[in-house]
Tab-separated table of C-alpha atoms in Angstrom:
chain	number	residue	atom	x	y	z
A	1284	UNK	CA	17.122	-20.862	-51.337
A	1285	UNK	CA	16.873	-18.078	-54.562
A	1286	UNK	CA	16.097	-20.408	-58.103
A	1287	UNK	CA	18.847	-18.842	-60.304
A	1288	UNK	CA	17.710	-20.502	-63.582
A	1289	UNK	CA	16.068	-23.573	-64.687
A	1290	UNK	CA	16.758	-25.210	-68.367
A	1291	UNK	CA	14.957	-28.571	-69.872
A	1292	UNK	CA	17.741	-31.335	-70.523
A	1293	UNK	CA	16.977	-34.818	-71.519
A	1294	UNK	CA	13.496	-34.364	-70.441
A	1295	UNK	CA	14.807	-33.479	-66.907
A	1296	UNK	CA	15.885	-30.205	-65.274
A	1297	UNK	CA	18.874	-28.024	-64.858
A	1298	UNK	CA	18.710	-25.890	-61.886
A	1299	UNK	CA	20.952	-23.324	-60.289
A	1300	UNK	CA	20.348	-22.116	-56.835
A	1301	UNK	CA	21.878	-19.935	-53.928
A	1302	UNK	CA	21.478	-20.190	-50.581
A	1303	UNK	CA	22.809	-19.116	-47.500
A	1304	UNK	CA	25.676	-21.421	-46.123
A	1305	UNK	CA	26.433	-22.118	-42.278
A	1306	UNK	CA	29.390	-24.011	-42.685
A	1307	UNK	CA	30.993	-21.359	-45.196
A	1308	UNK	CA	29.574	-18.279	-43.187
A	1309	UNK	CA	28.461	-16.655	-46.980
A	1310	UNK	CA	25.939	-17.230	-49.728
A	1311	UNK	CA	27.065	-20.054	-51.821
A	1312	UNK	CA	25.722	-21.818	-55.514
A	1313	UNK	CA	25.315	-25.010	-56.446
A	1314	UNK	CA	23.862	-26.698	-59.861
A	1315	UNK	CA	21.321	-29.684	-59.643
A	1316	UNK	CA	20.405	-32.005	-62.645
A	1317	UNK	CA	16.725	-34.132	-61.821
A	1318	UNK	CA	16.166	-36.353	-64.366
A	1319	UNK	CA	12.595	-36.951	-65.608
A	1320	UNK	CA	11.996	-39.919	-63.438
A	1321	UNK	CA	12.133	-37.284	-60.008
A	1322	UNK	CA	9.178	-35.501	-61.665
A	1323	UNK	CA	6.930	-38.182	-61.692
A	1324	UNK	CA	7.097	-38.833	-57.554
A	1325	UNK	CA	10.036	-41.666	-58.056
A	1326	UNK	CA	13.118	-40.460	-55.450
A	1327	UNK	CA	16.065	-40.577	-56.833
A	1328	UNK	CA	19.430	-41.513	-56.555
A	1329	UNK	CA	22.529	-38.592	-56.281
A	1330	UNK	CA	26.077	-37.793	-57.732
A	1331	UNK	CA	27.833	-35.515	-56.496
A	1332	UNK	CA	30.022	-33.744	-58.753
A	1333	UNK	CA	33.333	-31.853	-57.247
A	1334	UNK	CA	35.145	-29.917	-59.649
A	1335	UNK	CA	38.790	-28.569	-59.835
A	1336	UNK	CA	41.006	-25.217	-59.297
A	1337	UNK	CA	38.900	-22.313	-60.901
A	1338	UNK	CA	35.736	-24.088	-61.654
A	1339	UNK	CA	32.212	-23.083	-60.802
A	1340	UNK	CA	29.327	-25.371	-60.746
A	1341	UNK	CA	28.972	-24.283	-64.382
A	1342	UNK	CA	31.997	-26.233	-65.795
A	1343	UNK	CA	30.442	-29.593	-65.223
A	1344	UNK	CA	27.052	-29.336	-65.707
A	1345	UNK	CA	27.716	-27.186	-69.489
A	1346	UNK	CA	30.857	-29.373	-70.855
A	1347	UNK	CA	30.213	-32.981	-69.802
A	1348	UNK	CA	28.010	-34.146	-71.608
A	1349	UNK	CA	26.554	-36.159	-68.242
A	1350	UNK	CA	22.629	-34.673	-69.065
A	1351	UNK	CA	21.843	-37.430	-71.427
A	1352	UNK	CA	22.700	-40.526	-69.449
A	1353	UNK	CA	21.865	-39.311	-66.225
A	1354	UNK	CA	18.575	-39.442	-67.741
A	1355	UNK	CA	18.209	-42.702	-68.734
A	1356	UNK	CA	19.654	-44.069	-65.267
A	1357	UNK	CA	17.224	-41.783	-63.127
A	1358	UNK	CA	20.389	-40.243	-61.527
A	1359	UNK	CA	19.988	-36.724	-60.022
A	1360	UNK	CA	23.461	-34.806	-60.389
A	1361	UNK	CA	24.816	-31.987	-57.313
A	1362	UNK	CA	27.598	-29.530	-58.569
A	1363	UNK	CA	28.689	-27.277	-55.678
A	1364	UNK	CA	30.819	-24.550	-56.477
A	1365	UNK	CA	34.510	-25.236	-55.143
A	1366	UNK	CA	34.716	-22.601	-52.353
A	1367	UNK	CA	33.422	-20.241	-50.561
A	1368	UNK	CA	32.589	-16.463	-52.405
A	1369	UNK	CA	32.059	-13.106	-51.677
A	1370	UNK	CA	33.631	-10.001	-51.331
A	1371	UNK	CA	34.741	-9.787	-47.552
A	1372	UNK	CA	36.141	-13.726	-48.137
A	1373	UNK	CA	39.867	-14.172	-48.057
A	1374	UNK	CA	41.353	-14.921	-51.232
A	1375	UNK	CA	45.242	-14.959	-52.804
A	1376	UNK	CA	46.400	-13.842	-56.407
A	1377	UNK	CA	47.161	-17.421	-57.626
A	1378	UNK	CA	44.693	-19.356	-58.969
A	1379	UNK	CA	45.894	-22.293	-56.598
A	1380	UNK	CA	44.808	-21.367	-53.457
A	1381	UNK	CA	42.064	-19.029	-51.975
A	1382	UNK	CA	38.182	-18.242	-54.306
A	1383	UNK	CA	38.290	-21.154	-56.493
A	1384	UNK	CA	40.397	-23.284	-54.359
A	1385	UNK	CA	39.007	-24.626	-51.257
A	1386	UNK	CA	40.442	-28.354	-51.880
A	1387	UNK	CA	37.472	-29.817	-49.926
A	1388	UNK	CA	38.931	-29.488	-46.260
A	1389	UNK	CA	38.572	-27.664	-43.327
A	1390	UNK	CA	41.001	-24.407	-42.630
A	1391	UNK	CA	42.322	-24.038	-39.342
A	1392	UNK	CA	44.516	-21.347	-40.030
A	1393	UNK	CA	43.450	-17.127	-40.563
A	1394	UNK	CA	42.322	-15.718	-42.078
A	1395	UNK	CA	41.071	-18.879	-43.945
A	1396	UNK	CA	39.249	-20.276	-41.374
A	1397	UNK	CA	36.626	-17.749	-41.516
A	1398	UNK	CA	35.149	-19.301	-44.563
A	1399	UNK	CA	36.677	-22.175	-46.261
A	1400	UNK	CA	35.088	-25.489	-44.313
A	1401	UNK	CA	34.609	-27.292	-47.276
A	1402	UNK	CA	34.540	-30.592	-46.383
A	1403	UNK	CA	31.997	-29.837	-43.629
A	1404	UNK	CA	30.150	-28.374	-46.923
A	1405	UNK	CA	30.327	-31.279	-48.738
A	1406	UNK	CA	30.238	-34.097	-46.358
A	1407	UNK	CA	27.276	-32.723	-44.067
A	1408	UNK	CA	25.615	-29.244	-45.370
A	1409	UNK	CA	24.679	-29.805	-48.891
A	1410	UNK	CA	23.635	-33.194	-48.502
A	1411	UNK	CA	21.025	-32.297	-45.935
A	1412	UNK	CA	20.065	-29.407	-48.253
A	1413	UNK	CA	19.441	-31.395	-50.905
A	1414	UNK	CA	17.917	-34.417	-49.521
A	1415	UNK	CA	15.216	-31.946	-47.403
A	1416	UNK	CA	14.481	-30.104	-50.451
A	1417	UNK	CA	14.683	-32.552	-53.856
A	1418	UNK	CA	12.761	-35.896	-54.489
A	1419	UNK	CA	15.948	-37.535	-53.820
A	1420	UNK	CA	17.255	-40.719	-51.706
A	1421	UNK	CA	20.346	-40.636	-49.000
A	1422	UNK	CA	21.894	-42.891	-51.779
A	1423	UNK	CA	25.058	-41.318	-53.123
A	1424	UNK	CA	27.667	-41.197	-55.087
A	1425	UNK	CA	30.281	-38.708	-55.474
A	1426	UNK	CA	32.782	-37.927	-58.386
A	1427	UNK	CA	35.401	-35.252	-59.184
A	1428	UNK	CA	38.101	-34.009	-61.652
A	1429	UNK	CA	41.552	-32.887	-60.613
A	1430	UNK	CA	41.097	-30.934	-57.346
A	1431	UNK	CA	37.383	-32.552	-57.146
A	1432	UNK	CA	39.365	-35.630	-57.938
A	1433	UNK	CA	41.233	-35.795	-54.858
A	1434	UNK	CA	38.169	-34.388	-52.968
A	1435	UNK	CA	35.950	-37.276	-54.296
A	1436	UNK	CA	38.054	-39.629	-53.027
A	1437	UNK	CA	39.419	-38.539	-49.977
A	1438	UNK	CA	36.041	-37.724	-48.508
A	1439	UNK	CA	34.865	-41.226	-49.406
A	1440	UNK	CA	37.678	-42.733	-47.669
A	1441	UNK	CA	37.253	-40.307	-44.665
A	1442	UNK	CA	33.352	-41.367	-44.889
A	1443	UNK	CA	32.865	-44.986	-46.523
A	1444	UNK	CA	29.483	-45.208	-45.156
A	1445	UNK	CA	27.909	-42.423	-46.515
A	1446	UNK	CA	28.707	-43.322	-50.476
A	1447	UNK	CA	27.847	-46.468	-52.351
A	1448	UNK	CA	30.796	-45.593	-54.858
A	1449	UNK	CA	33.206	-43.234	-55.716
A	1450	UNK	CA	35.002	-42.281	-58.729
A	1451	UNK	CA	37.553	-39.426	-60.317
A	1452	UNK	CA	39.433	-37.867	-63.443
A	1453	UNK	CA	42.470	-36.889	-63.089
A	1454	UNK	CA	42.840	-36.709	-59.462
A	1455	UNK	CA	45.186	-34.932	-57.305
A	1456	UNK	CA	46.306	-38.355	-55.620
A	1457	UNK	CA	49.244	-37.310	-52.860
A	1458	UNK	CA	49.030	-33.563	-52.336
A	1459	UNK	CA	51.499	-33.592	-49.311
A	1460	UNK	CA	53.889	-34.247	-51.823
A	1461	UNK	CA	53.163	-31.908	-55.091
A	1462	UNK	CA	53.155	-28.072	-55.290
A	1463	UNK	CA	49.649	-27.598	-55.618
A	1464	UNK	CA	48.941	-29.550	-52.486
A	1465	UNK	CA	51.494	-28.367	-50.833
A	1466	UNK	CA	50.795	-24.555	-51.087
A	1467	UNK	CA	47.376	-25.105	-50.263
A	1468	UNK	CA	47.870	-27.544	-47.135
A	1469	UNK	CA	50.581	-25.295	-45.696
A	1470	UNK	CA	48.029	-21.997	-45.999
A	1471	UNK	CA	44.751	-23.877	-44.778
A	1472	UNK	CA	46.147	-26.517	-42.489
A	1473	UNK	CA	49.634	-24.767	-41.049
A	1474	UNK	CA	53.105	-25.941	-41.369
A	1475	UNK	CA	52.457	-28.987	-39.387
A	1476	UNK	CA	52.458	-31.893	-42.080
A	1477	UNK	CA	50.855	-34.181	-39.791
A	1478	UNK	CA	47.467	-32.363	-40.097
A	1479	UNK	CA	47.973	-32.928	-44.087
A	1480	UNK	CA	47.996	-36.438	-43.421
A	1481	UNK	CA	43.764	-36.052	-42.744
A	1482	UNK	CA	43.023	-34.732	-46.450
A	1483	UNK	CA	45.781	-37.173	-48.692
A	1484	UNK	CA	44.152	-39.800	-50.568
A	1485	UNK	CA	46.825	-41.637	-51.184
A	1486	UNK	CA	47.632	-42.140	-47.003
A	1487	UNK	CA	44.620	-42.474	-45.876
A	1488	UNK	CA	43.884	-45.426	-48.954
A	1489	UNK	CA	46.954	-46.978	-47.678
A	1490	UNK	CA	45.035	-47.364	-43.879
A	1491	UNK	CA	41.130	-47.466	-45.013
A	1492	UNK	CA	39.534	-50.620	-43.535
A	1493	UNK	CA	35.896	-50.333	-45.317
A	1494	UNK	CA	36.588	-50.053	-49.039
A	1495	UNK	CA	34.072	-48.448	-51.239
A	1496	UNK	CA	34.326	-48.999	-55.330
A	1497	UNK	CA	36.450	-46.692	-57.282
A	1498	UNK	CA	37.501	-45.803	-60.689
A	1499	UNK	CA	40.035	-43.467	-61.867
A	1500	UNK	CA	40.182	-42.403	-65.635
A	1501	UNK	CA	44.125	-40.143	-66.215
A	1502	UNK	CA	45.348	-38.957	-68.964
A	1503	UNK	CA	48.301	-39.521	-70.288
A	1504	UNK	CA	48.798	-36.258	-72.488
A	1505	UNK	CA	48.098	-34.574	-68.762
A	1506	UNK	CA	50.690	-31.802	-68.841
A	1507	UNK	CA	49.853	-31.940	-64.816
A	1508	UNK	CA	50.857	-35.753	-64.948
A	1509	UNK	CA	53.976	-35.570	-63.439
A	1510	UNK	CA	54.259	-32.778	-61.087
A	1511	UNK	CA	51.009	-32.524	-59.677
A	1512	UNK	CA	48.692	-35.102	-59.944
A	1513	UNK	CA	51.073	-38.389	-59.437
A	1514	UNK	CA	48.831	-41.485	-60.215
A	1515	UNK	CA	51.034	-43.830	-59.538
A	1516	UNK	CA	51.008	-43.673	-56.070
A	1517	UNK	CA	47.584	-43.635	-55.815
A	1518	UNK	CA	47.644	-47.345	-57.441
A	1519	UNK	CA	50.226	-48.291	-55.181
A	1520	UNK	CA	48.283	-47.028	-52.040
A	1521	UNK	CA	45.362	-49.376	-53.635
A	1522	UNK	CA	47.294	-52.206	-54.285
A	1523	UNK	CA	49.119	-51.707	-50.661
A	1524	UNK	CA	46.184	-52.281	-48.964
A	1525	UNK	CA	43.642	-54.274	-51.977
A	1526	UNK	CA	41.145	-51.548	-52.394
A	1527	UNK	CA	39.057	-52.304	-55.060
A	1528	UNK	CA	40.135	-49.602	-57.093
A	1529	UNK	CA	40.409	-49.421	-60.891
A	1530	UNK	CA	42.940	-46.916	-62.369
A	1531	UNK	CA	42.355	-46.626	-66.539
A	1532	UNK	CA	45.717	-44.766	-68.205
A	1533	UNK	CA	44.682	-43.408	-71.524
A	1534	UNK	CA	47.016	-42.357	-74.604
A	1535	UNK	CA	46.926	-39.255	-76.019
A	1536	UNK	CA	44.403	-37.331	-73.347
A	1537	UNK	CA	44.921	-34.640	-71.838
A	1538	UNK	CA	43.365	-32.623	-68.290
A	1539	UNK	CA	40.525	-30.621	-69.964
A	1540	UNK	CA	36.909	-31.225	-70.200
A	1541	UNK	CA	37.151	-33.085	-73.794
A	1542	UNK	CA	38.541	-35.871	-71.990
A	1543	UNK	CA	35.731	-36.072	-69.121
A	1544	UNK	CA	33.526	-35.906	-71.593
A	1545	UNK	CA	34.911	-38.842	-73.172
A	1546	UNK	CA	34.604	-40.886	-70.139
A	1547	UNK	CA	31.998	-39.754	-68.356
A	1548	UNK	CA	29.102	-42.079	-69.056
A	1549	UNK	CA	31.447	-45.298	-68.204
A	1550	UNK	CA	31.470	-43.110	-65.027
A	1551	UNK	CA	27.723	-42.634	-64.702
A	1552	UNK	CA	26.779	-46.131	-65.609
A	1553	UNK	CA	29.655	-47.466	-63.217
A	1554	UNK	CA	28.101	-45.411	-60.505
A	1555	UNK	CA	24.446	-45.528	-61.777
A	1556	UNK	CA	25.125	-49.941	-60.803
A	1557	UNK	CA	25.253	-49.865	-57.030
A	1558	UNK	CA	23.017	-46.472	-56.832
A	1559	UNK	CA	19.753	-48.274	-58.686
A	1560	UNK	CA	21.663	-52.226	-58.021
């Protein structure tokens, strides 16, 4: 791994690296927050942040907010970047699908399947990065907004026991049935809809037999409410099958970073229970 940059937060550390990726086949980044607790020998626990369409690793990590409380609970923070990079990786001229939009799965179809294994990323790669190279624990969390959202959550339900909790803003909650998810799905995953049916949080909540704690924060104001991100079904998938899942509607917010920022430390100290209970 190359050290990008380090910056004091909170009495902690922000810390951007690269490294060379196997499951992506190209050099990816990722941002780590330690708080001050992994600098005096303590391991700690980890959140895993997974952001949405367009975002870096630098979206999270600079808008937040999370620095401060993360501190206080002893709570190391991973943000990946949200797809594979470089120049000879395959990429498309909307912002919805290709660099910038790997939607956390595994593409089987060319040229995507070159380079965008995200979930492999995610579920197996960075983890074993980070817990060979960080004081950290194999405790973990992971969290995500909009296309993070529905990556948070469907790789908790695809993997209950590796996560103690599991939480998202604004999530992407059926994406077999919105544009977004539909665009991507068909380019990654083929035509077949039956190979969706592996990556859709709301069908595979509807079947999940070990149930992990979640929490959901939408907006309201969303102009993506509607159309794209559909949280309705996502609380009928939980009440389907009694997943312990809390969805919070708020007035009056909207999908940007001023409203994460507004929620995220019931977030951190939802998570930051079950990663230091």
């Amino acid at each position: 791994m190359e050290n990008l940059s380090s910056n004091k937060s909170f009495g902690g550390w922000h810390k951007q690296y690269s490294h060379v990726s196997k499951s992506l086949n190209c050099t990816m980044r990722f941002a780590i927050y330690l708080p001050p607790q992994a600098s005096n020998g303590q391991e700690v626990p980890v959140l895993y942040w997974l952001s949405g369409l367009t975002c870096t690793d630098e979206n999270f990590m600079q808008k937040a907010g999370a620095h401060r409380i993360a501190a206080e609970l002893g709570i190391a923070i991973v943000a990946p970047d949200t797809s594979p990079r470089g120049d000879d990786v395959a990429d498309d001229e909307g912002y919805d699908l290709g660099k910038g939009a790997g939607f956390y799965v595994n593409a089987t179809q060319a040229p995507w399947n070159r380079h965008y294994h995200m979930y492999d990323y995610i579920v197996n790669e960075l983890p074993a990065l980070i817990e060979s190279t960080f004081p950290v624990s194999n405790k973990r969390a992971i969290s995500g907004h909009s296309m993070g959202g529905h990556g948070a959550l469907m790789i908790t339900l695809r993997n209950p026991e590796r996560y103690l909790s599991v939480s998202a803003f604004s999530p992407i909650s059926n994406p077999s049935n919105c544009p977004w998810g539909k665009k991507a799905f068909t380019a990654y995953l083929g035509e077949d809809s039956a190979a969706w049916r592996h990556y859709d949080t709301s069908i595979l909540m509807r079947d999940a037999k070990d149930k992990i704690p979640g929490l959901v924060d939408q907006g309201l104001a969303d102009d993506f409410l509607t159309e794209q991100l559909k949280p309705e079904l996502l609380e009928a998938a939980a009440k389907a099958n009694d997943y312990p899942l809390e969805v919070r509607l708020h007035e009056g917010y909207d999908h940007s970073y001023y409203f994460i920022a507004s929620f995220i430390e019931d977030h951190l100290r939802f998570h930051g229970g079950y990663l230091n209970g």
